[in-house]
Every structure is written in C-alpha cells, then in structure tokens.
Amino acid sequence: MKVYILFIAVFVSMMQTVEAAKVQIDPLNSTVNIGESFTVDIVGIAFPETQGGGFNLTYDADILNITNVSIDEANTWTFYNDLGTVDNVNGELKEVRVSDFPGVTGDFTVATIGFLAIGLGTSRLNLTESAGNPWASNGSIISPALINDSSVQVVPLPGAVWLLGSGLLALISVSMRKADK
C-alpha cells in the first residue's frame, strides 16, 4: 500500500512540473510609437529537461511587421534551429523550431522577434504550438501552457515631439533670414 501511495505521489509531482511549464511573450503587453522598432522574447518558463519544440505567432499585419527573428544558438539551442517563415501580408510567423542535445531546463529564451510598428491600433500577439515540432523531453511530448493574452498598442508620436520639431524649424527659418540680411 505504501508503495502505491509513493508511486502516486511521485506521478502527481511529475505531472505538476509538466503542467507548470509555459511558453509566453515577454513583455506581455507594451505600448510603442508608430514607426518605432521593438523586440519581444518568446520564453519558456519552468520546463523539465527539454530537447526542443516550436511555435507559431500571429499578429495584425496592418499594425505590425516582423523585421527579424533570432535564436540564441550559442548558449541555449545548439543542435538544430529553424527561424520559421515570416508572412507580413497575413501577419504570421510560422514554424519556428529549436532543439538542443542534451536538453535545457528551467527558464530560457526560445527566440527574439523584432517588429516595426507601421499602423495605429492594438495588435494581439497569439502563440500556438508547432504541429510539426511539439515540445518534448526525453522522447515524450510536453504540453506547456501557451500564454496568449499579449498585445502591442501602437500610438501616434506625442505632441511634444511635433512641438519640438516645429520650434526647431522656426529657429532655422529665423537664422536663415538673419544670414540673408
């Protein structure tokens, strides 16, 4: 009886570890100015030993465009990596895949994605797991929670920037008039 209780306790603790694993966007929510470049990290949190996995990301292509995707190949994902396919027309980053041998554990950066804010509004960033490369540990599939409540709000440049720019133009104009006299 004690053996069964011990077995159940070990099994439940292992399940809790796997259930605690998640993949999310960092920062979860941000505000940027139109025309601004910025990055977000896709991070794994509280993973057991992980040989790798993959993800897809969707966004509003009228508000954001992806400019680059990078993977930390020197320190984390050393075996095989695929930057995926960027589709800025439909707002999709498809099949980013990473792997390592031996596996990584704990918290880690999966990839860094560079964006350019091209339109005003709020774009939701939605993660889904790669169908072709699910997260795995020692040959078993891990089903991490994917945190999808992330968004980027793009706002116009602040009025102070326009005021500063018009003031500089006025000073240049006055300087040019004085130089002509």
PDB file of C-alpha atoms in Angstrom:
ATOM      1  CA  MET A   1       0.000   0.000   0.000  1.00  0.00           C
ATOM      2  CA  LYS A   2       2.823   2.401   0.892  1.00  0.00           C
ATOM      3  CA  VAL A   3       4.482   1.671  -2.463  1.00  0.00           C
ATOM      4  CA  TYR A   4       1.285   2.648  -4.312  1.00  0.00           C
ATOM      5  CA  ILE A   5       0.959   5.876  -2.348  1.00  0.00           C
ATOM      6  CA  LEU A   6       4.610   6.725  -3.047  1.00  0.00           C
ATOM      7  CA  PHE A   7       4.142   5.936  -6.750  1.00  0.00           C
ATOM      8  CA  ILE A   8       1.029   8.147  -6.931  1.00  0.00           C
ATOM      9  CA  ALA A   9       2.795  10.993  -5.102  1.00  0.00           C
ATOM     10  CA  VAL A  10       5.769  10.853  -7.494  1.00  0.00           C
ATOM     11  CA  PHE A  11       3.455  10.685 -10.517  1.00  0.00           C
ATOM     12  CA  VAL A  12       1.392  13.680  -9.320  1.00  0.00           C
ATOM     13  CA  SER A  13       4.528  15.742  -8.612  1.00  0.00           C
ATOM     14  CA  MET A  14       5.850  14.965 -12.101  1.00  0.00           C
ATOM     15  CA  MET A  15       2.529  15.986 -13.648  1.00  0.00           C
ATOM     16  CA  GLN A  16       2.571  19.271 -11.734  1.00  0.00           C
ATOM     17  CA  THR A  17       6.040  20.044 -13.093  1.00  0.00           C
ATOM     18  CA  VAL A  18       4.917  19.461 -16.669  1.00  0.00           C
ATOM     19  CA  GLU A  19       1.694  21.432 -16.161  1.00  0.00           C
ATOM     20  CA  ALA A  20       3.694  24.345 -14.714  1.00  0.00           C
ATOM     21  CA  ALA A  21       5.727  24.667 -17.909  1.00  0.00           C
ATOM     22  CA  LYS A  22       4.608  27.528 -20.114  1.00  0.00           C
ATOM     23  CA  VAL A  23       5.678  29.474 -23.168  1.00  0.00           C
ATOM     24  CA  GLN A  24       4.902  33.174 -23.211  1.00  0.00           C
ATOM     25  CA  ILE A  25       5.755  36.510 -24.762  1.00  0.00           C
ATOM     26  CA  ASP A  26       7.910  38.934 -22.779  1.00  0.00           C
ATOM     27  CA  PRO A  27       6.815  41.658 -22.238  1.00  0.00           C
ATOM     28  CA  LEU A  28       3.197  40.526 -22.179  1.00  0.00           C
ATOM     29  CA  ASN A  29       1.811  43.947 -23.122  1.00  0.00           C
ATOM     30  CA  SER A  30       3.551  47.039 -24.409  1.00  0.00           C
ATOM     31  CA  THR A  31       2.909  50.436 -25.945  1.00  0.00           C
ATOM     32  CA  VAL A  32       5.089  51.778 -28.757  1.00  0.00           C
ATOM     33  CA  ASN A  33       5.049  54.775 -31.081  1.00  0.00           C
ATOM     34  CA  ILE A  34       4.230  54.469 -34.750  1.00  0.00           C
ATOM     35  CA  GLY A  35       7.444  53.969 -36.747  1.00  0.00           C
ATOM     36  CA  GLU A  36       9.239  52.518 -33.715  1.00  0.00           C
ATOM     37  CA  SER A  37      11.211  49.261 -33.820  1.00  0.00           C
ATOM     38  CA  PHE A  38      10.993  46.972 -30.782  1.00  0.00           C
ATOM     39  CA  THR A  39      11.582  43.360 -29.784  1.00  0.00           C
ATOM     40  CA  VAL A  40       9.729  40.718 -27.823  1.00  0.00           C
ATOM     41  CA  ASP A  41      11.146  37.495 -26.447  1.00  0.00           C
ATOM     42  CA  ILE A  42       9.394  34.151 -26.603  1.00  0.00           C
ATOM     43  CA  VAL A  43      10.367  32.498 -23.311  1.00  0.00           C
ATOM     44  CA  GLY A  44       9.934  29.089 -21.748  1.00  0.00           C
ATOM     45  CA  ILE A  45       9.275  29.015 -18.022  1.00  0.00           C
ATOM     46  CA  ALA A  46       9.625  26.145 -15.522  1.00  0.00           C
ATOM     47  CA  PHE A  47      10.412  23.431 -18.082  1.00  0.00           C
ATOM     48  CA  PRO A  48      11.674  19.947 -17.303  1.00  0.00           C
ATOM     49  CA  GLU A  49      14.671  18.819 -19.372  1.00  0.00           C
ATOM     50  CA  THR A  50      13.669  19.908 -22.866  1.00  0.00           C
ATOM     51  CA  GLN A  51      15.072  18.762 -26.179  1.00  0.00           C
ATOM     52  CA  GLY A  52      13.151  21.454 -28.034  1.00  0.00           C
ATOM     53  CA  GLY A  53       9.912  22.415 -29.663  1.00  0.00           C
ATOM     54  CA  GLY A  54       8.372  25.075 -31.819  1.00  0.00           C
ATOM     55  CA  PHE A  55       5.758  27.777 -32.109  1.00  0.00           C
ATOM     56  CA  ASN A  56       3.750  29.916 -34.489  1.00  0.00           C
ATOM     57  CA  LEU A  57       2.839  33.563 -33.898  1.00  0.00           C
ATOM     58  CA  THR A  58       0.065  35.649 -35.416  1.00  0.00           C
ATOM     59  CA  TYR A  59      -0.319  39.439 -35.280  1.00  0.00           C
ATOM     60  CA  ASP A  60      -2.194  42.236 -37.059  1.00  0.00           C
ATOM     61  CA  ALA A  61      -0.211  42.953 -40.243  1.00  0.00           C
ATOM     62  CA  ASP A  62      -1.887  46.376 -40.593  1.00  0.00           C
ATOM     63  CA  ILE A  63      -0.285  47.436 -37.306  1.00  0.00           C
ATOM     64  CA  LEU A  64       2.973  45.430 -37.039  1.00  0.00           C
ATOM     65  CA  ASN A  65       5.548  43.873 -39.344  1.00  0.00           C
ATOM     66  CA  ILE A  66       8.243  41.431 -38.293  1.00  0.00           C
ATOM     67  CA  THR A  67      11.721  42.672 -39.217  1.00  0.00           C
ATOM     68  CA  ASN A  68      13.822  39.797 -37.861  1.00  0.00           C
ATOM     69  CA  VAL A  69      13.799  36.578 -35.860  1.00  0.00           C
ATOM     70  CA  SER A  70      16.802  35.341 -33.873  1.00  0.00           C
ATOM     71  CA  ILE A  71      17.565  32.282 -31.782  1.00  0.00           C
ATOM     72  CA  ASP A  72      20.254  32.047 -29.073  1.00  0.00           C
ATOM     73  CA  GLU A  73      22.318  29.360 -30.798  1.00  0.00           C
ATOM     74  CA  ALA A  74      25.442  29.925 -28.710  1.00  0.00           C
ATOM     75  CA  ASN A  75      24.035  29.336 -25.228  1.00  0.00           C
ATOM     76  CA  THR A  76      20.719  27.508 -25.435  1.00  0.00           C
ATOM     77  CA  TRP A  77      19.639  25.930 -28.733  1.00  0.00           C
ATOM     78  CA  THR A  78      22.767  24.260 -30.088  1.00  0.00           C
ATOM     79  CA  PHE A  79      21.549  21.267 -32.117  1.00  0.00           C
ATOM     80  CA  TYR A  80      19.057  22.353 -34.787  1.00  0.00           C
ATOM     81  CA  ASN A  81      17.179  25.619 -35.295  1.00  0.00           C
ATOM     82  CA  ASP A  82      14.774  26.987 -37.879  1.00  0.00           C
ATOM     83  CA  LEU A  83      13.803  30.685 -37.873  1.00  0.00           C
ATOM     84  CA  GLY A  84      10.463  29.871 -39.474  1.00  0.00           C
ATOM     85  CA  THR A  85       8.705  31.750 -42.252  1.00  0.00           C
ATOM     86  CA  VAL A  86       7.601  35.381 -41.873  1.00  0.00           C
ATOM     87  CA  ASP A  87       4.423  36.414 -43.705  1.00  0.00           C
ATOM     88  CA  ASN A  88       3.905  40.149 -43.118  1.00  0.00           C
ATOM     89  CA  VAL A  89       0.949  40.214 -45.533  1.00  0.00           C
ATOM     90  CA  ASN A  90      -1.151  37.827 -43.424  1.00  0.00           C
ATOM     91  CA  GLY A  91       0.511  38.555 -40.060  1.00  0.00           C
ATOM     92  CA  GLU A  92       2.051  35.156 -39.406  1.00  0.00           C
ATOM     93  CA  LEU A  93       5.343  33.729 -38.240  1.00  0.00           C
ATOM     94  CA  LYS A  94       5.147  30.006 -38.982  1.00  0.00           C
ATOM     95  CA  GLU A  95       7.067  27.038 -37.593  1.00  0.00           C
ATOM     96  CA  VAL A  96       9.938  28.498 -35.567  1.00  0.00           C
ATOM     97  CA  ARG A  97      11.731  25.391 -34.279  1.00  0.00           C
ATOM     98  CA  VAL A  98      14.521  24.932 -31.752  1.00  0.00           C
ATOM     99  CA  SER A  99      16.342  21.929 -30.304  1.00  0.00           C
ATOM    100  CA  ASP A 100      19.221  21.046 -28.059  1.00  0.00           C
ATOM    101  CA  PHE A 101      21.073  17.918 -27.098  1.00  0.00           C
ATOM    102  CA  PRO A 102      21.376  17.488 -24.133  1.00  0.00           C
ATOM    103  CA  GLY A 103      18.225  19.382 -23.125  1.00  0.00           C
ATOM    104  CA  VAL A 104      17.783  22.659 -21.317  1.00  0.00           C
ATOM    105  CA  THR A 105      15.756  23.133 -18.138  1.00  0.00           C
ATOM    106  CA  GLY A 106      14.058  25.866 -16.197  1.00  0.00           C
ATOM    107  CA  ASP A 107      13.588  29.302 -17.767  1.00  0.00           C
ATOM    108  CA  PHE A 108      15.061  30.112 -21.169  1.00  0.00           C
ATOM    109  CA  THR A 109      14.658  32.314 -24.213  1.00  0.00           C
ATOM    110  CA  VAL A 110      13.291  30.463 -27.215  1.00  0.00           C
ATOM    111  CA  ALA A 111      13.581  33.311 -29.732  1.00  0.00           C
ATOM    112  CA  THR A 112      13.668  37.089 -30.052  1.00  0.00           C
ATOM    113  CA  ILE A 113      11.386  38.717 -32.599  1.00  0.00           C
ATOM    114  CA  GLY A 114      11.959  42.213 -33.987  1.00  0.00           C
ATOM    115  CA  PHE A 115       8.927  44.257 -35.009  1.00  0.00           C
ATOM    116  CA  LEU A 116       8.257  47.599 -36.689  1.00  0.00           C
ATOM    117  CA  ALA A 117       5.084  49.494 -35.729  1.00  0.00           C
ATOM    118  CA  ILE A 118       3.525  50.515 -39.070  1.00  0.00           C
ATOM    119  CA  GLY A 119      -0.064  51.434 -38.140  1.00  0.00           C
ATOM    120  CA  LEU A 120      -2.106  52.760 -35.233  1.00  0.00           C
ATOM    121  CA  GLY A 121      -4.138  50.425 -33.038  1.00  0.00           C
ATOM    122  CA  THR A 122      -3.726  47.352 -30.875  1.00  0.00           C
ATOM    123  CA  SER A 123      -2.373  44.075 -32.212  1.00  0.00           C
ATOM    124  CA  ARG A 124      -2.851  40.861 -30.304  1.00  0.00           C
ATOM    125  CA  LEU A 125       0.163  38.531 -30.351  1.00  0.00           C
ATOM    126  CA  ASN A 126      -1.111  34.956 -30.420  1.00  0.00           C
ATOM    127  CA  LEU A 127       1.164  31.950 -29.809  1.00  0.00           C
ATOM    128  CA  THR A 128       0.318  28.433 -30.922  1.00  0.00           C
ATOM    129  CA  GLU A 129       2.428  25.316 -30.637  1.00  0.00           C
ATOM    130  CA  SER A 130       4.104  23.958 -33.748  1.00  0.00           C
ATOM    131  CA  ALA A 131       2.208  20.975 -35.136  1.00  0.00           C
ATOM    132  CA  GLY A 132       5.382  19.678 -36.794  1.00  0.00           C
ATOM    133  CA  ASN A 133       7.655  20.093 -33.763  1.00  0.00           C
ATOM    134  CA  PRO A 134       5.861  19.820 -30.397  1.00  0.00           C
ATOM    135  CA  TRP A 135       7.800  20.468 -27.185  1.00  0.00           C
ATOM    136  CA  ALA A 136       9.474  17.275 -25.993  1.00  0.00           C
ATOM    137  CA  SER A 137      11.541  15.884 -23.146  1.00  0.00           C
ATOM    138  CA  ASN A 138      13.303  12.523 -23.314  1.00  0.00           C
ATOM    139  CA  GLY A 139      11.142  11.458 -26.244  1.00  0.00           C
ATOM    140  CA  SER A 140       7.844  12.393 -24.561  1.00  0.00           C
ATOM    141  CA  ILE A 141       5.671  15.301 -25.620  1.00  0.00           C
ATOM    142  CA  ILE A 142       5.334  18.160 -23.134  1.00  0.00           C
ATOM    143  CA  SER A 143       2.188  20.284 -23.386  1.00  0.00           C
ATOM    144  CA  PRO A 144       3.161  23.683 -21.998  1.00  0.00           C
ATOM    145  CA  ALA A 145       0.560  26.342 -21.385  1.00  0.00           C
ATOM    146  CA  LEU A 146       0.765  28.953 -24.138  1.00  0.00           C
ATOM    147  CA  ILE A 147       0.146  32.442 -22.783  1.00  0.00           C
ATOM    148  CA  ASN A 148      -1.838  34.267 -25.445  1.00  0.00           C
ATOM    149  CA  ASP A 149      -3.097  37.391 -23.710  1.00  0.00           C
ATOM    150  CA  SER A 150      -0.298  39.564 -25.057  1.00  0.00           C
ATOM    151  CA  SER A 151      -0.761  42.716 -27.106  1.00  0.00           C
ATOM    152  CA  VAL A 152       1.088  45.701 -28.531  1.00  0.00           C
ATOM    153  CA  GLN A 153      -0.582  49.093 -28.701  1.00  0.00           C
ATOM    154  CA  VAL A 154       0.784  51.490 -31.322  1.00  0.00           C
ATOM    155  CA  VAL A 155       0.132  55.167 -30.595  1.00  0.00           C
ATOM    156  CA  PRO A 156       0.912  58.370 -32.527  1.00  0.00           C
ATOM    157  CA  LEU A 157       4.060  60.295 -31.704  1.00  0.00           C
ATOM    158  CA  PRO A 158       3.476  62.522 -28.666  1.00  0.00           C
ATOM    159  CA  GLY A 159       2.500  66.153 -29.292  1.00  0.00           C
ATOM    160  CA  ALA A 160       5.731  67.286 -27.639  1.00  0.00           C
ATOM    161  CA  VAL A 161       7.739  65.779 -30.495  1.00  0.00           C
ATOM    162  CA  TRP A 162       5.724  67.741 -33.067  1.00  0.00           C
ATOM    163  CA  LEU A 163       6.043  70.916 -30.976  1.00  0.00           C
ATOM    164  CA  LEU A 164       9.814  70.471 -30.702  1.00  0.00           C
ATOM    165  CA  GLY A 165      10.100  69.838 -34.446  1.00  0.00           C
ATOM    166  CA  SER A 166       8.087  72.927 -35.374  1.00  0.00           C
ATOM    167  CA  GLY A 167      10.122  75.041 -32.919  1.00  0.00           C
ATOM    168  CA  LEU A 168      13.367  73.837 -34.498  1.00  0.00           C
ATOM    169  CA  LEU A 169      12.052  74.681 -37.965  1.00  0.00           C
ATOM    170  CA  ALA A 170      11.110  78.180 -36.773  1.00  0.00           C
ATOM    171  CA  LEU A 171      14.607  78.723 -35.347  1.00  0.00           C
ATOM    172  CA  ILE A 172      16.224  77.559 -38.582  1.00  0.00           C
ATOM    173  CA  SER A 173      13.971  79.881 -40.577  1.00  0.00           C
ATOM    174  CA  VAL A 174      14.826  82.894 -38.382  1.00  0.00           C
ATOM    175  CA  SER A 175      18.542  82.042 -38.579  1.00  0.00           C
ATOM    176  CA  MET A 176      18.398  81.836 -42.371  1.00  0.00           C
ATOM    177  CA  ARG A 177      16.617  85.208 -42.627  1.00  0.00           C
ATOM    178  CA  LYS A 178      19.236  86.884 -40.423  1.00  0.00           C
ATOM    179  CA  ALA A 179      22.024  85.358 -42.513  1.00  0.00           C
ATOM    180  CA  ASP A 180      20.462  86.745 -45.734  1.00  0.00           C
ATOM    181  CA  LYS A 181      20.384  90.367 -44.360  1.00  0.00           C
TER     182      LYS A 181
END
